[in-house]
Amino acid sequence: MQGDAYLKCIDPQCGLEYPIESTNVQCEEGHLLDVKYKNKPSTGLKEIFYKRRNSEGSIFNESGVWRFRELLNFCQIDTENLEECSKYLVSLDGAEGRQSKPYQMSKAAEFIEISTKNLWLQPEGYNPSGSFKDNGMATAVTHAKMVGAKKIVCASTGNTSASAGMFAANEGIDCDVYIPAGQIAPGKLSQAYQFGAQILEIDGNFDDALKQSLEDAQNHEGYTVNSINPFRIEGQKTIPFRALEYLNWESPDWIVYPGGALGNTSSCGKAMMELYEWGWIKKIPRIAVINSEGASTLSDLYNGKFEGEELRWNKGNPNTELISRYYDHLDKEGIRPKTKATAIQIGRPANILKGLRALEFTNGIATTVTDSEMLDGMSVVGLNGFDCEMASGASVVGIKKLISEEIIKKDDVVVGILTGRQKDAMLPVEYHQNPKNIFAKPPKN
Ligand SMILES: [Zn+2]
């Protein structure tokens, strides 16, 4: 298997390639990279994946990420050799992705106005650190270990820092978390503190913190674990893998994600491109990305709300100048991303080009929902006995909106991803204290 996996620039006109041990997150021309595989995994693996659900004591079978290890074998190991797995693959004792699968939620279906049997919602909040990030962190930290990194580095104000800190603590390596000074409520970093991460406060905004973290990684032998890292994307492919496996590899009509940095959109797109090319699926599900109205970069550009041009991947020729002009416009007008759903409060999605590629391949769409709608979505998930964060509510109300607009048809099968569990305890309390909210149950006295 040696030589099967490598890195390749996503820009088809550039196409620079790098060995799999490279820690570059971009090519020399500044384009994003993909992890690529030369071999085509046999569809016979579907049965092996299913059998591994009886883990027989192996954490790599228990893990919802490493159960699919042949489809992300960038370590190029003998995947049946568990000793080799232990040596290379990083895992939180098999817990990442272990509890993740799609569920039917009747009250959410009733609210959305879709039949219960056609709606699947997949909570990623039951990952050990509380969000989908553990999927991609397992693979990124595996690559960090493969290249001998002693420290992982990220810029984050929430879920990423929690996941990075947890994996670093488990592996006995250092973790630096860059944040903009004075702009982050300390409570949002409580998990990072708990797992022993080093917080570094940077003068400036979140983009400055990310820039500083990338520079630090490059100059001080740190390893970047933000979703710009192509190995993060590999682990996040297992989110749709688990959904598809549960549906017997019959593609749904739609897969719906909240839209932030677009790492999930990118990974779902890459997963579908690979599965289709490998003959694992016959139908390509359409991806719907749901932005917050207050942080709607993708939706604005994709739907032609800026300068009237609908931004597309355009077979690898996207109008990147349009994106630059949009960002200049945000700066000039002093427009900052603003939503209470902080997990998707992102104005400059790092993976926008991979996201556009995913939408082009899947004939996808992008739209927006309001904060108050997201809170309703979050709350109706709770009424089914499932916990989720406010950003995850975007998937629920996004589906509702797209059904009302007849973009999603009533007999379509839809999978919505619930990205994380509640980490802001006051959001549900405040929601339920206001009797005007649809699902509010105010306290009695
Ligand atoms: Zn390139």
JSON list of C-alpha atoms in Angstrom, two decimals, residues 66-211:
[
{"chain": "A", "resi": 66, "resn": "TRP", "atom": "CA", "xyz": [-11.85, 4.10, 12.38]},
{"chain": "A", "resi": 67, "resn": "ARG", "atom": "CA", "xyz": [-14.54, 1.50, 11.64]},
{"chain": "A", "resi": 68, "resn": "PHE", "atom": "CA", "xyz": [-14.27, 2.94, 8.10]},
{"chain": "A", "resi": 69, "resn": "ARG", "atom": "CA", "xyz": [-10.45, 3.03, 8.18]},
{"chain": "A", "resi": 70, "resn": "GLU", "atom": "CA", "xyz": [-9.98, 1.59, 4.69]},
{"chain": "A", "resi": 71, "resn": "LEU", "atom": "CA", "xyz": [-11.68, 4.70, 3.25]},
{"chain": "A", "resi": 72, "resn": "LEU", "atom": "CA", "xyz": [-9.26, 7.06, 5.01]},
{"chain": "A", "resi": 73, "resn": "ASN", "atom": "CA", "xyz": [-6.11, 4.99, 5.11]},
{"chain": "A", "resi": 74, "resn": "PHE", "atom": "CA", "xyz": [-3.61, 7.82, 4.70]},
{"chain": "A", "resi": 75, "resn": "CYS", "atom": "CA", "xyz": [-1.30, 6.03, 7.17]},
{"chain": "A", "resi": 76, "resn": "GLN", "atom": "CA", "xyz": [-1.15, 3.27, 4.57]},
{"chain": "A", "resi": 77, "resn": "ILE", "atom": "CA", "xyz": [-1.25, 0.51, 7.18]},
{"chain": "A", "resi": 78, "resn": "ASP", "atom": "CA", "xyz": [-2.54, -3.03, 7.12]},
{"chain": "A", "resi": 79, "resn": "THR", "atom": "CA", "xyz": [-6.00, -2.14, 8.41]},
{"chain": "A", "resi": 80, "resn": "GLU", "atom": "CA", "xyz": [-6.76, -5.68, 9.63]},
{"chain": "A", "resi": 81, "resn": "ASN", "atom": "CA", "xyz": [-3.61, -5.72, 11.77]},
{"chain": "A", "resi": 82, "resn": "LEU", "atom": "CA", "xyz": [-4.79, -4.31, 15.09]},
{"chain": "A", "resi": 83, "resn": "GLU", "atom": "CA", "xyz": [-1.27, -3.89, 16.43]},
{"chain": "A", "resi": 84, "resn": "GLU", "atom": "CA", "xyz": [-0.48, -1.67, 13.50]},
{"chain": "A", "resi": 85, "resn": "CYS", "atom": "CA", "xyz": [-3.74, 0.23, 14.09]},
{"chain": "A", "resi": 86, "resn": "SER", "atom": "CA", "xyz": [-2.71, 0.82, 17.74]},
{"chain": "A", "resi": 87, "resn": "LYS", "atom": "CA", "xyz": [0.65, 2.08, 16.66]},
{"chain": "A", "resi": 88, "resn": "TYR", "atom": "CA", "xyz": [-0.68, 4.65, 14.16]},
{"chain": "A", "resi": 89, "resn": "LEU", "atom": "CA", "xyz": [-4.33, 5.53, 14.72]},
{"chain": "A", "resi": 90, "resn": "VAL", "atom": "CA", "xyz": [-5.31, 8.06, 17.39]},
{"chain": "A", "resi": 91, "resn": "SER", "atom": "CA", "xyz": [-8.56, 7.38, 19.21]},
{"chain": "A", "resi": 92, "resn": "LEU", "atom": "CA", "xyz": [-10.37, 8.41, 22.39]},
{"chain": "A", "resi": 93, "resn": "ASP", "atom": "CA", "xyz": [-10.63, 4.75, 23.32]},
{"chain": "A", "resi": 94, "resn": "GLY", "atom": "CA", "xyz": [-12.99, 4.13, 20.39]},
{"chain": "A", "resi": 95, "resn": "ALA", "atom": "CA", "xyz": [-15.47, 6.79, 21.51]},
{"chain": "A", "resi": 96, "resn": "GLU", "atom": "CA", "xyz": [-15.27, 9.23, 18.56]},
{"chain": "A", "resi": 97, "resn": "GLY", "atom": "CA", "xyz": [-18.33, 8.74, 16.38]},
{"chain": "A", "resi": 98, "resn": "ARG", "atom": "CA", "xyz": [-19.34, 5.64, 18.34]},
{"chain": "A", "resi": 99, "resn": "GLN", "atom": "CA", "xyz": [-22.81, 6.88, 19.27]},
{"chain": "A", "resi": 100, "resn": "SER", "atom": "CA", "xyz": [-23.48, 8.70, 16.05]},
{"chain": "A", "resi": 101, "resn": "LYS", "atom": "CA", "xyz": [-26.18, 7.46, 13.70]},
{"chain": "A", "resi": 102, "resn": "PRO", "atom": "CA", "xyz": [-29.34, 8.92, 12.19]},
{"chain": "A", "resi": 103, "resn": "TYR", "atom": "CA", "xyz": [-32.51, 8.88, 14.30]},
{"chain": "A", "resi": 104, "resn": "GLN", "atom": "CA", "xyz": [-36.16, 9.46, 13.47]},
{"chain": "A", "resi": 105, "resn": "MET", "atom": "CA", "xyz": [-37.62, 12.28, 15.54]},
{"chain": "A", "resi": 106, "resn": "SER", "atom": "CA", "xyz": [-41.39, 12.52, 15.24]},
{"chain": "A", "resi": 107, "resn": "LYS", "atom": "CA", "xyz": [-41.88, 15.92, 16.88]},
{"chain": "A", "resi": 108, "resn": "ALA", "atom": "CA", "xyz": [-39.23, 17.49, 14.69]},
{"chain": "A", "resi": 109, "resn": "ALA", "atom": "CA", "xyz": [-40.86, 15.89, 11.64]},
{"chain": "A", "resi": 110, "resn": "GLU", "atom": "CA", "xyz": [-44.27, 17.23, 12.62]},
{"chain": "A", "resi": 111, "resn": "PHE", "atom": "CA", "xyz": [-42.83, 20.76, 13.04]},
{"chain": "A", "resi": 112, "resn": "ILE", "atom": "CA", "xyz": [-41.01, 20.54, 9.69]},
{"chain": "A", "resi": 113, "resn": "GLU", "atom": "CA", "xyz": [-44.13, 19.08, 8.01]},
{"chain": "A", "resi": 114, "resn": "ILE", "atom": "CA", "xyz": [-42.47, 16.01, 6.60]},
{"chain": "A", "resi": 115, "resn": "SER", "atom": "CA", "xyz": [-43.39, 12.40, 7.31]},
{"chain": "A", "resi": 116, "resn": "THR", "atom": "CA", "xyz": [-41.40, 10.90, 10.20]},
{"chain": "A", "resi": 117, "resn": "LYS", "atom": "CA", "xyz": [-40.09, 8.08, 8.04]},
{"chain": "A", "resi": 118, "resn": "ASN", "atom": "CA", "xyz": [-38.49, 10.51, 5.56]},
{"chain": "A", "resi": 119, "resn": "LEU", "atom": "CA", "xyz": [-36.60, 12.59, 8.13]},
{"chain": "A", "resi": 120, "resn": "TRP", "atom": "CA", "xyz": [-33.38, 11.46, 9.76]},
{"chain": "A", "resi": 121, "resn": "LEU", "atom": "CA", "xyz": [-31.48, 13.64, 12.21]},
{"chain": "A", "resi": 122, "resn": "GLN", "atom": "CA", "xyz": [-27.97, 12.61, 13.19]},
{"chain": "A", "resi": 123, "resn": "PRO", "atom": "CA", "xyz": [-26.68, 14.00, 16.51]},
{"chain": "A", "resi": 124, "resn": "GLU", "atom": "CA", "xyz": [-22.92, 14.47, 16.53]},
{"chain": "A", "resi": 125, "resn": "GLY", "atom": "CA", "xyz": [-23.13, 16.05, 19.98]},
{"chain": "A", "resi": 126, "resn": "TYR", "atom": "CA", "xyz": [-22.65, 12.69, 21.68]},
{"chain": "A", "resi": 127, "resn": "ASN", "atom": "CA", "xyz": [-19.01, 12.67, 20.71]},
{"chain": "A", "resi": 128, "resn": "PRO", "atom": "CA", "xyz": [-16.67, 12.77, 23.74]},
{"chain": "A", "resi": 129, "resn": "SER", "atom": "CA", "xyz": [-15.92, 16.51, 23.56]},
{"chain": "A", "resi": 130, "resn": "GLY", "atom": "CA", "xyz": [-19.52, 17.28, 22.62]},
{"chain": "A", "resi": 131, "resn": "SER", "atom": "CA", "xyz": [-19.38, 18.02, 18.90]},
{"chain": "A", "resi": 132, "resn": "PHE", "atom": "CA", "xyz": [-18.68, 16.63, 15.42]},
{"chain": "A", "resi": 133, "resn": "LYS", "atom": "CA", "xyz": [-15.12, 17.97, 15.67]},
{"chain": "A", "resi": 134, "resn": "ASP", "atom": "CA", "xyz": [-13.91, 14.72, 17.27]},
{"chain": "A", "resi": 135, "resn": "ASN", "atom": "CA", "xyz": [-14.40, 12.96, 13.91]},
{"chain": "A", "resi": 136, "resn": "GLY", "atom": "CA", "xyz": [-11.85, 15.12, 12.14]},
{"chain": "A", "resi": 137, "resn": "MET", "atom": "CA", "xyz": [-9.61, 15.62, 15.16]},
{"chain": "A", "resi": 138, "resn": "ALA", "atom": "CA", "xyz": [-9.02, 11.84, 15.40]},
{"chain": "A", "resi": 139, "resn": "THR", "atom": "CA", "xyz": [-7.57, 11.87, 11.87]},
{"chain": "A", "resi": 140, "resn": "ALA", "atom": "CA", "xyz": [-5.72, 15.21, 12.15]},
{"chain": "A", "resi": 141, "resn": "VAL", "atom": "CA", "xyz": [-4.01, 14.15, 15.38]},
{"chain": "A", "resi": 142, "resn": "THR", "atom": "CA", "xyz": [-3.22, 10.78, 13.80]},
{"chain": "A", "resi": 143, "resn": "HIS", "atom": "CA", "xyz": [-1.37, 12.66, 11.07]},
{"chain": "A", "resi": 144, "resn": "ALA", "atom": "CA", "xyz": [0.26, 14.93, 13.67]},
{"chain": "A", "resi": 145, "resn": "LYS", "atom": "CA", "xyz": [1.56, 11.81, 15.42]},
{"chain": "A", "resi": 146, "resn": "MET", "atom": "CA", "xyz": [2.68, 10.31, 12.10]},
{"chain": "A", "resi": 147, "resn": "VAL", "atom": "CA", "xyz": [4.90, 13.34, 11.42]},
{"chain": "A", "resi": 148, "resn": "GLY", "atom": "CA", "xyz": [6.18, 13.46, 15.01]},
{"chain": "A", "resi": 149, "resn": "ALA", "atom": "CA", "xyz": [4.51, 16.73, 16.07]},
{"chain": "A", "resi": 150, "resn": "LYS", "atom": "CA", "xyz": [4.84, 17.54, 19.77]},
{"chain": "A", "resi": 151, "resn": "LYS", "atom": "CA", "xyz": [2.25, 20.30, 19.79]},
{"chain": "A", "resi": 152, "resn": "ILE", "atom": "CA", "xyz": [-1.07, 20.89, 18.06]},
{"chain": "A", "resi": 153, "resn": "VAL", "atom": "CA", "xyz": [-2.26, 24.43, 17.40]},
{"chain": "A", "resi": 154, "resn": "CYS", "atom": "CA", "xyz": [-5.63, 25.95, 16.59]},
{"chain": "A", "resi": 155, "resn": "ALA", "atom": "CA", "xyz": [-7.57, 29.20, 16.62]},
{"chain": "A", "resi": 156, "resn": "SER", "atom": "CA", "xyz": [-10.95, 28.57, 18.15]},
{"chain": "A", "resi": 157, "resn": "THR", "atom": "CA", "xyz": [-13.48, 29.91, 20.57]},
{"chain": "A", "resi": 158, "resn": "GLY", "atom": "CA", "xyz": [-15.37, 26.72, 21.27]},
{"chain": "A", "resi": 159, "resn": "ASN", "atom": "CA", "xyz": [-15.84, 23.26, 19.82]},
{"chain": "A", "resi": 160, "resn": "THR", "atom": "CA", "xyz": [-12.48, 22.99, 18.01]},
{"chain": "A", "resi": 161, "resn": "SER", "atom": "CA", "xyz": [-10.47, 23.98, 21.08]},
{"chain": "A", "resi": 162, "resn": "ALA", "atom": "CA", "xyz": [-12.45, 21.51, 23.23]},
{"chain": "A", "resi": 163, "resn": "SER", "atom": "CA", "xyz": [-11.79, 18.65, 20.84]},
{"chain": "A", "resi": 164, "resn": "ALA", "atom": "CA", "xyz": [-8.13, 19.56, 20.23]},
{"chain": "A", "resi": 165, "resn": "GLY", "atom": "CA", "xyz": [-7.52, 19.91, 23.97]},
{"chain": "A", "resi": 166, "resn": "MET", "atom": "CA", "xyz": [-9.12, 16.56, 24.70]},
{"chain": "A", "resi": 167, "resn": "PHE", "atom": "CA", "xyz": [-7.12, 14.68, 22.06]},
{"chain": "A", "resi": 168, "resn": "ALA", "atom": "CA", "xyz": [-3.87, 16.42, 23.08]},
{"chain": "A", "resi": 169, "resn": "ALA", "atom": "CA", "xyz": [-4.42, 15.48, 26.72]},
{"chain": "A", "resi": 170, "resn": "ASN", "atom": "CA", "xyz": [-5.07, 11.87, 25.71]},
{"chain": "A", "resi": 171, "resn": "GLU", "atom": "CA", "xyz": [-1.95, 11.73, 23.57]},
{"chain": "A", "resi": 172, "resn": "GLY", "atom": "CA", "xyz": [0.25, 13.56, 26.07]},
{"chain": "A", "resi": 173, "resn": "ILE", "atom": "CA", "xyz": [1.13, 16.35, 23.63]},
{"chain": "A", "resi": 174, "resn": "ASP", "atom": "CA", "xyz": [0.78, 20.12, 24.01]},
{"chain": "A", "resi": 175, "resn": "CYS", "atom": "CA", "xyz": [-2.11, 22.15, 22.62]},
{"chain": "A", "resi": 176, "resn": "ASP", "atom": "CA", "xyz": [-2.07, 25.92, 21.95]},
{"chain": "A", "resi": 177, "resn": "VAL", "atom": "CA", "xyz": [-5.37, 27.72, 21.42]},
{"chain": "A", "resi": 178, "resn": "TYR", "atom": "CA", "xyz": [-5.28, 31.22, 19.88]},
{"chain": "A", "resi": 179, "resn": "ILE", "atom": "CA", "xyz": [-8.12, 33.61, 20.63]},
{"chain": "A", "resi": 180, "resn": "PRO", "atom": "CA", "xyz": [-8.75, 37.32, 20.01]},
{"chain": "A", "resi": 181, "resn": "ALA", "atom": "CA", "xyz": [-8.03, 39.10, 23.32]},
{"chain": "A", "resi": 182, "resn": "GLY", "atom": "CA", "xyz": [-11.01, 40.49, 25.18]},
{"chain": "A", "resi": 183, "resn": "GLN", "atom": "CA", "xyz": [-13.61, 39.19, 22.71]},
{"chain": "A", "resi": 184, "resn": "ILE", "atom": "CA", "xyz": [-14.31, 35.75, 24.05]},
{"chain": "A", "resi": 185, "resn": "ALA", "atom": "CA", "xyz": [-16.38, 34.96, 27.11]},
{"chain": "A", "resi": 186, "resn": "PRO", "atom": "CA", "xyz": [-14.12, 32.82, 29.31]},
{"chain": "A", "resi": 187, "resn": "GLY", "atom": "CA", "xyz": [-16.90, 30.25, 29.73]},
{"chain": "A", "resi": 188, "resn": "LYS", "atom": "CA", "xyz": [-16.62, 29.32, 26.05]},
{"chain": "A", "resi": 189, "resn": "LEU", "atom": "CA", "xyz": [-13.09, 28.11, 26.68]},
{"chain": "A", "resi": 190, "resn": "SER", "atom": "CA", "xyz": [-13.85, 26.14, 29.81]},
{"chain": "A", "resi": 191, "resn": "GLN", "atom": "CA", "xyz": [-13.29, 22.77, 28.11]},
{"chain": "A", "resi": 192, "resn": "ALA", "atom": "CA", "xyz": [-9.95, 23.89, 26.65]},
{"chain": "A", "resi": 193, "resn": "TYR", "atom": "CA", "xyz": [-8.85, 24.97, 30.14]},
{"chain": "A", "resi": 194, "resn": "GLN", "atom": "CA", "xyz": [-10.13, 21.71, 31.63]},
{"chain": "A", "resi": 195, "resn": "PHE", "atom": "CA", "xyz": [-8.03, 19.66, 29.19]},
{"chain": "A", "resi": 196, "resn": "GLY", "atom": "CA", "xyz": [-4.89, 21.65, 29.93]},
{"chain": "A", "resi": 197, "resn": "ALA", "atom": "CA", "xyz": [-4.61, 23.60, 26.67]},
{"chain": "A", "resi": 198, "resn": "GLN", "atom": "CA", "xyz": [-2.51, 26.78, 26.64]},
{"chain": "A", "resi": 199, "resn": "ILE", "atom": "CA", "xyz": [-4.67, 29.79, 25.74]},
{"chain": "A", "resi": 200, "resn": "LEU", "atom": "CA", "xyz": [-2.88, 32.56, 23.79]},
{"chain": "A", "resi": 201, "resn": "GLU", "atom": "CA", "xyz": [-4.59, 35.93, 23.52]},
{"chain": "A", "resi": 202, "resn": "ILE", "atom": "CA", "xyz": [-3.94, 37.90, 20.34]},
{"chain": "A", "resi": 203, "resn": "ASP", "atom": "CA", "xyz": [-4.66, 41.57, 19.69]},
{"chain": "A", "resi": 204, "resn": "GLY", "atom": "CA", "xyz": [-7.09, 41.70, 16.81]},
{"chain": "A", "resi": 205, "resn": "ASN", "atom": "CA", "xyz": [-10.06, 39.69, 15.58]},
{"chain": "A", "resi": 206, "resn": "PHE", "atom": "CA", "xyz": [-10.60, 35.98, 14.96]},
{"chain": "A", "resi": 207, "resn": "ASP", "atom": "CA", "xyz": [-8.95, 36.12, 11.51]},
{"chain": "A", "resi": 208, "resn": "ASP", "atom": "CA", "xyz": [-5.82, 37.58, 13.15]},
{"chain": "A", "resi": 209, "resn": "ALA", "atom": "CA", "xyz": [-5.84, 34.79, 15.74]},
{"chain": "A", "resi": 210, "resn": "LEU", "atom": "CA", "xyz": [-6.03, 32.18, 12.97]},
{"chain": "A", "resi": 211, "resn": "LYS", "atom": "CA", "xyz": [-3.23, 33.86, 11.03]}
]
